[in-house]
PDB file of C-alpha atoms and ligand atoms in Angstrom:
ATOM      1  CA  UNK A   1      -2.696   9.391  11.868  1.00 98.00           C
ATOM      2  CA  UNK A   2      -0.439  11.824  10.104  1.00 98.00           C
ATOM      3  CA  UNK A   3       1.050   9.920   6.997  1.00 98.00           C
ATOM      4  CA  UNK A   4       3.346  10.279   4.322  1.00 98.00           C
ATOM      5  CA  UNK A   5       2.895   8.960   0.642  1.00 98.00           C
ATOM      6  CA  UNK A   6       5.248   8.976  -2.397  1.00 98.00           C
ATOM      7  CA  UNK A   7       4.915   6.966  -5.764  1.00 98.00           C
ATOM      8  CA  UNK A   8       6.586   6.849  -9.114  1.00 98.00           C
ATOM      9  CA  UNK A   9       4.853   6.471 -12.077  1.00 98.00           C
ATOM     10  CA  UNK A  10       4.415   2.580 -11.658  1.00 98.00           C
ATOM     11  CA  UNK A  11       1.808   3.381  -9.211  1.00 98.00           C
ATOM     12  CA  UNK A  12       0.277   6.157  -9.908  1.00 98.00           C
ATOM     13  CA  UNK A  13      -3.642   4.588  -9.459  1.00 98.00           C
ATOM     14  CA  UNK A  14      -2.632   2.377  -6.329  1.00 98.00           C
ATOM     15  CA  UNK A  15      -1.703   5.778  -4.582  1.00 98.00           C
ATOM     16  CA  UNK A  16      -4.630   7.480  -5.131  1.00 98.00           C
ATOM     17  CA  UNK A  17      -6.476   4.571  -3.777  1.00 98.00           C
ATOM     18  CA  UNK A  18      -4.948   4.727  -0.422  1.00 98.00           C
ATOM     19  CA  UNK A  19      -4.846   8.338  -0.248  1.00 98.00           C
ATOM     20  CA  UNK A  20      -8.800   8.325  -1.277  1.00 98.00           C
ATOM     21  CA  UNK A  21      -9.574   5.442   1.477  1.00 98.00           C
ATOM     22  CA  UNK A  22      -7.351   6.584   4.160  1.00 98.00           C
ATOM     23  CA  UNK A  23      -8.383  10.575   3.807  1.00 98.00           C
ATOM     24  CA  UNK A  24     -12.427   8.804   4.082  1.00 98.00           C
ATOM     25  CA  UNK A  25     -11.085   6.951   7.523  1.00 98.00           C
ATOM     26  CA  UNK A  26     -10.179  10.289   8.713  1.00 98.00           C
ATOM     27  CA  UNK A  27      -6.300  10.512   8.101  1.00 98.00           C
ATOM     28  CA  UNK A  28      -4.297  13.232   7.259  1.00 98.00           C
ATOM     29  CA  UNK A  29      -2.162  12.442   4.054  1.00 98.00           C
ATOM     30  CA  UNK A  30       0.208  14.091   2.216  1.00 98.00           C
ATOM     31  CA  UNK A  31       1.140  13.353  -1.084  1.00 98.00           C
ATOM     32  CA  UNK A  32       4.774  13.623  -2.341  1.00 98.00           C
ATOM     33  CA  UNK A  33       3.847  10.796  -5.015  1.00 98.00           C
ATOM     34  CA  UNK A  34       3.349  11.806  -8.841  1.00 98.00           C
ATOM     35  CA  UNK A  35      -0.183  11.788 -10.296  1.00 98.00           C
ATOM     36  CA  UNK A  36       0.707  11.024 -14.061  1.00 96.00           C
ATOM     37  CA  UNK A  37       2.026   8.237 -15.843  1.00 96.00           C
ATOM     38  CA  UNK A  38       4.961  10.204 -16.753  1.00 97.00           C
ATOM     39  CA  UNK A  39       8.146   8.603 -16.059  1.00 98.00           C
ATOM     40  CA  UNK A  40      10.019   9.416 -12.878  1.00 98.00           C
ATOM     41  CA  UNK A  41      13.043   7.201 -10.777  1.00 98.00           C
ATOM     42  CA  UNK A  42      12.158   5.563  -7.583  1.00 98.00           C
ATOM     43  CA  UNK A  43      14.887   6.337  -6.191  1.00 98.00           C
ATOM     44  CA  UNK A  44      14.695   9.849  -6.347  1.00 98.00           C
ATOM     45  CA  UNK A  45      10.505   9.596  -4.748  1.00 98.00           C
ATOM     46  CA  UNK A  46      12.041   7.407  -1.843  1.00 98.00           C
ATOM     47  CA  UNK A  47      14.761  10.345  -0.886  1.00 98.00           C
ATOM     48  CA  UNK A  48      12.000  12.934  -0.946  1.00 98.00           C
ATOM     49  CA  UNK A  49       9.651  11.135   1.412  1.00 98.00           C
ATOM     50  CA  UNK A  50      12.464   9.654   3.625  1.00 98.00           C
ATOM     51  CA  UNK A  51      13.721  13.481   3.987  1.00 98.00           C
ATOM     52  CA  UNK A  52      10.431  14.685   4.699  1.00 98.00           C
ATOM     53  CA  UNK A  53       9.388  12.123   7.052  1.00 98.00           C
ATOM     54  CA  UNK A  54      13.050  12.551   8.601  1.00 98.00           C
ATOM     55  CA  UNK A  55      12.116  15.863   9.110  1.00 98.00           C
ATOM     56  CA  UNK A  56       9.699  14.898  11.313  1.00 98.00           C
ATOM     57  CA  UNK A  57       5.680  15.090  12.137  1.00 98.00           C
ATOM     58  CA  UNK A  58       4.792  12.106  10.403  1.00 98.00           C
ATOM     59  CA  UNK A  59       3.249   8.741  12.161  1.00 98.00           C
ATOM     60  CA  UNK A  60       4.822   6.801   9.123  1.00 98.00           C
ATOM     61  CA  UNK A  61       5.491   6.491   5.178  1.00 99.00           C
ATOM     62  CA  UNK A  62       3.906   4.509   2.651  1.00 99.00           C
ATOM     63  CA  UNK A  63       5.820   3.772  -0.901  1.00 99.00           C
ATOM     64  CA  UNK A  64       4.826   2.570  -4.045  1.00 99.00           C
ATOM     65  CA  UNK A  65       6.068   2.130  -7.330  1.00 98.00           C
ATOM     66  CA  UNK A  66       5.541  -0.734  -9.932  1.00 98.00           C
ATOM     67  CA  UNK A  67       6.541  -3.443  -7.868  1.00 98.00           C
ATOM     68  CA  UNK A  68       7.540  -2.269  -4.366  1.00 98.00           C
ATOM     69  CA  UNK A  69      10.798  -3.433  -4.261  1.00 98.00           C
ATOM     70  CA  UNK A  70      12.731  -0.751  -5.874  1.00 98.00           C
ATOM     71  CA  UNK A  71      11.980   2.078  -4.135  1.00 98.00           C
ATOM     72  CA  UNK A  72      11.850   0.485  -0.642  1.00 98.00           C
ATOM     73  CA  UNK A  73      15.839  -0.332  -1.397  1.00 98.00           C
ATOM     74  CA  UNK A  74      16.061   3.189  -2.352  1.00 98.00           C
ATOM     75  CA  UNK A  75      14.098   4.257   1.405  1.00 98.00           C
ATOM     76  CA  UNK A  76      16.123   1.936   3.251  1.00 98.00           C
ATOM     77  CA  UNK A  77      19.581   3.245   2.029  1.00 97.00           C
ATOM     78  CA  UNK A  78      18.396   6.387   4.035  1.00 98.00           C
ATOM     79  CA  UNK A  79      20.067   6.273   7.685  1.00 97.00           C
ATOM     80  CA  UNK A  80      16.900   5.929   9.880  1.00 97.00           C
ATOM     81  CA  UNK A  81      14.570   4.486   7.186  1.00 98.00           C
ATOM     82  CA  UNK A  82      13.119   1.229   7.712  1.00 98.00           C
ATOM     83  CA  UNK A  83      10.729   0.238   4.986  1.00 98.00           C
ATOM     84  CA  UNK A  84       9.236  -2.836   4.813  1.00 98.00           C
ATOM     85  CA  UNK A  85       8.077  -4.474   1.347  1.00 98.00           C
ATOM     86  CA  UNK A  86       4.658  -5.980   2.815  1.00 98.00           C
ATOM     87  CA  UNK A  87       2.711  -8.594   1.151  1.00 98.00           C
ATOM     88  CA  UNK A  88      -0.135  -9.820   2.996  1.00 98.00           C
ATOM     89  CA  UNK A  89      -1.987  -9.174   6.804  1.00 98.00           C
ATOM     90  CA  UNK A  90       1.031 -11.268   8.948  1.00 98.00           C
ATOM     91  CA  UNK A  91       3.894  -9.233   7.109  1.00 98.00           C
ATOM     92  CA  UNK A  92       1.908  -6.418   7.832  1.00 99.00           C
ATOM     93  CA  UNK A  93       1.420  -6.937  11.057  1.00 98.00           C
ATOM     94  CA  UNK A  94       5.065  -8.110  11.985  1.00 98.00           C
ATOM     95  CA  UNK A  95       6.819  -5.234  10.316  1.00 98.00           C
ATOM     96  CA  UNK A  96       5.503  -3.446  13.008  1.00 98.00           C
ATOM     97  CA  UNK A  97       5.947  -5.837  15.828  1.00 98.00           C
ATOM     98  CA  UNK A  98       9.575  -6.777  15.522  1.00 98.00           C
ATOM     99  CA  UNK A  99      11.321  -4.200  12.960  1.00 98.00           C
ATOM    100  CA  UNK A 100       9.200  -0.849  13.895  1.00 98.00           C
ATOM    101  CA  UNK A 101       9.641  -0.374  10.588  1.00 98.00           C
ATOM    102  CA  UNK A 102       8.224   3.250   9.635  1.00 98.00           C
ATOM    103  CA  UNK A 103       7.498   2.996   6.333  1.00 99.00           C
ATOM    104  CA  UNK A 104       5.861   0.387   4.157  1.00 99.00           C
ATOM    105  CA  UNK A 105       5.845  -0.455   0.466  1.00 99.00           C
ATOM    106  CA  UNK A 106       3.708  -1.531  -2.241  1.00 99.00           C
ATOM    107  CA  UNK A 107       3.568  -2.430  -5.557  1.00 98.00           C
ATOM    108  CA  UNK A 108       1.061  -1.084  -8.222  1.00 98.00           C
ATOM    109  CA  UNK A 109       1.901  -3.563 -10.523  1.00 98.00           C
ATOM    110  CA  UNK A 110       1.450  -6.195  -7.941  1.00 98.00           C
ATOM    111  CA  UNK A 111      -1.807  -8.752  -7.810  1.00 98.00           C
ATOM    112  CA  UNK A 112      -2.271  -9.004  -4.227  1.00 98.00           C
ATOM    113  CA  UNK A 113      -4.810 -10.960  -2.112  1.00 98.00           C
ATOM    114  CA  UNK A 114      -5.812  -8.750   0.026  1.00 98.00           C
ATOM    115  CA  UNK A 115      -6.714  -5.350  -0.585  1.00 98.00           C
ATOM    116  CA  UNK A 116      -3.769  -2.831   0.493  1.00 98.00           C
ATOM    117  CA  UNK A 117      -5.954  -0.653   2.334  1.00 98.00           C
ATOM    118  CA  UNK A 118      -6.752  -3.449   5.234  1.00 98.00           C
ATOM    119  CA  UNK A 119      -2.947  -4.091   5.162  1.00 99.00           C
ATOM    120  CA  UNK A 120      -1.606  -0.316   6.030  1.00 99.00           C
ATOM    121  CA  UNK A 121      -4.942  -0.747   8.702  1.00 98.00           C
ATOM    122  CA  UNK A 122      -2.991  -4.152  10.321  1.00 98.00           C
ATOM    123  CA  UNK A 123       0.105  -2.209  10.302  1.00 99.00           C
ATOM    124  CA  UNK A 124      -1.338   0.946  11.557  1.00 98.00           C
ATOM    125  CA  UNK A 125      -3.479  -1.256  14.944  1.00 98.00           C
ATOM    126  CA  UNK A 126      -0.192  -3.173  15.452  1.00 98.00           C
ATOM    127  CA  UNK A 127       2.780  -2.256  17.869  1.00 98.00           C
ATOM    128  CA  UNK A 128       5.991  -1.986  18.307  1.00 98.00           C
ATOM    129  CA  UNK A 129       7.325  -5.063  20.618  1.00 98.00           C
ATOM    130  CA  UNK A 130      10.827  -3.786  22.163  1.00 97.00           C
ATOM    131  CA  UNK A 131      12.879  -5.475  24.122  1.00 97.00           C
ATOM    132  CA  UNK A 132      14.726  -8.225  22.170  1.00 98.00           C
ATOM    133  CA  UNK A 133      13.688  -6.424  19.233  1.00 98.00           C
ATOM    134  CA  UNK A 134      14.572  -3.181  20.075  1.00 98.00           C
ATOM    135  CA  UNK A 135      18.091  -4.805  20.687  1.00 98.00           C
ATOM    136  CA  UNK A 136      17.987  -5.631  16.974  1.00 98.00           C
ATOM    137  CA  UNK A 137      16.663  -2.396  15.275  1.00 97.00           C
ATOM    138  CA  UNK A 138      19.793  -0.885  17.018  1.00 97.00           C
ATOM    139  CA  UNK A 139      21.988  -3.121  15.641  1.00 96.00           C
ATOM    140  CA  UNK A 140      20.303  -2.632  11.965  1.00 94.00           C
ATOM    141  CA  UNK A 141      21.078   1.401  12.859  1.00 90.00           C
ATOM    142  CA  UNK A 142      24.606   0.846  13.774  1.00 91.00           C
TER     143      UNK A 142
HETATM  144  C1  RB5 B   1       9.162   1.493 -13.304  1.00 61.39           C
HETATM  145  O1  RB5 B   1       8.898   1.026 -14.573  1.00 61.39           O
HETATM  146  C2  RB5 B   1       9.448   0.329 -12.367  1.00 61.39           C
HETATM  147  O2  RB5 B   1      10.701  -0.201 -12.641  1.00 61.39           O
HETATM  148  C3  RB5 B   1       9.379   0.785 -10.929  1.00 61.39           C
HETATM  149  O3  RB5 B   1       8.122   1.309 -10.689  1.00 61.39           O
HETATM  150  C4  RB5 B   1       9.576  -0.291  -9.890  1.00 61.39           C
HETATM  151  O4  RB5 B   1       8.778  -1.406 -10.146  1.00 61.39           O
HETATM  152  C5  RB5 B   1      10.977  -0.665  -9.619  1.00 61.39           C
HETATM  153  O5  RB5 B   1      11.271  -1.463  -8.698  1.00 61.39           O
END
């Protein structure tokens, strides 16, 4: 898949991660993120990647800063943008399902209990539902 990353500095180890594993797997990813400690705003990493991706040619996003929430508020301020703050396989796997959400967030910071890597994989094998839920992600648009 062709995928999008951006980080602040909060995360600056947890993106390199993904981008190492998911480059291995065979994905193209490019890297918006910053690759030092030094202190940047979420916000301002979320309106480059949501631009870019809005620009099209991208399969999906993936955010991270210190704790995922702030900059997937920032990303889904952006008209178009839905970013979902995923925690585990079934959030994963149902940000997809029901909310088509194209872009996901993590946090650096965070202690999770699965590794992030087979996470962004249950996202990336899962599908989009429609129908009632398509009804939905319009209304979220409008
Ligand atoms: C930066 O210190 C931190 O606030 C940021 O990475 C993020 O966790 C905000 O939500």
């Amino acid at each position: 898949m062709n995928i999008l990353i951006a980080n602040d500095h909060g995360a600056v180890e947890l993106k390199s991660a993904i981008v190492e594993a998911l480059v291995a797997k065979g994905h193209r990813v490019e890297n918006l993120g910053v690759d030092s400690g030094d202190s940047v705003d979420y916000p301002d990493m979320a309106k480059l990647a949501a631009e870019r991706y809005l620009a099209g040619g991208f399969d999906f996003g993936i955010l991270c800063c210190g704790s995922g929430i702030g900059i997937s508020i920032a990303a889904n301020k952006v008209d178009g943008i839905r970013c979902a703050q995923v925690f585990d396989l079934y959030t994963a796997e149902m940000c997809k399902r029901h909310n088509d959400a194209n872009f996901i967030a993590f946090g650096g910071r965070v202690e999770y209990g699965v590794p992030v890597v087979d996470m962004i994989e249950r996202y990336m094998a899962s599908e989009f539902e429609g129908g009632r839920h398509q009804r939905r992600v319009d209304k979220l648009r409008r």
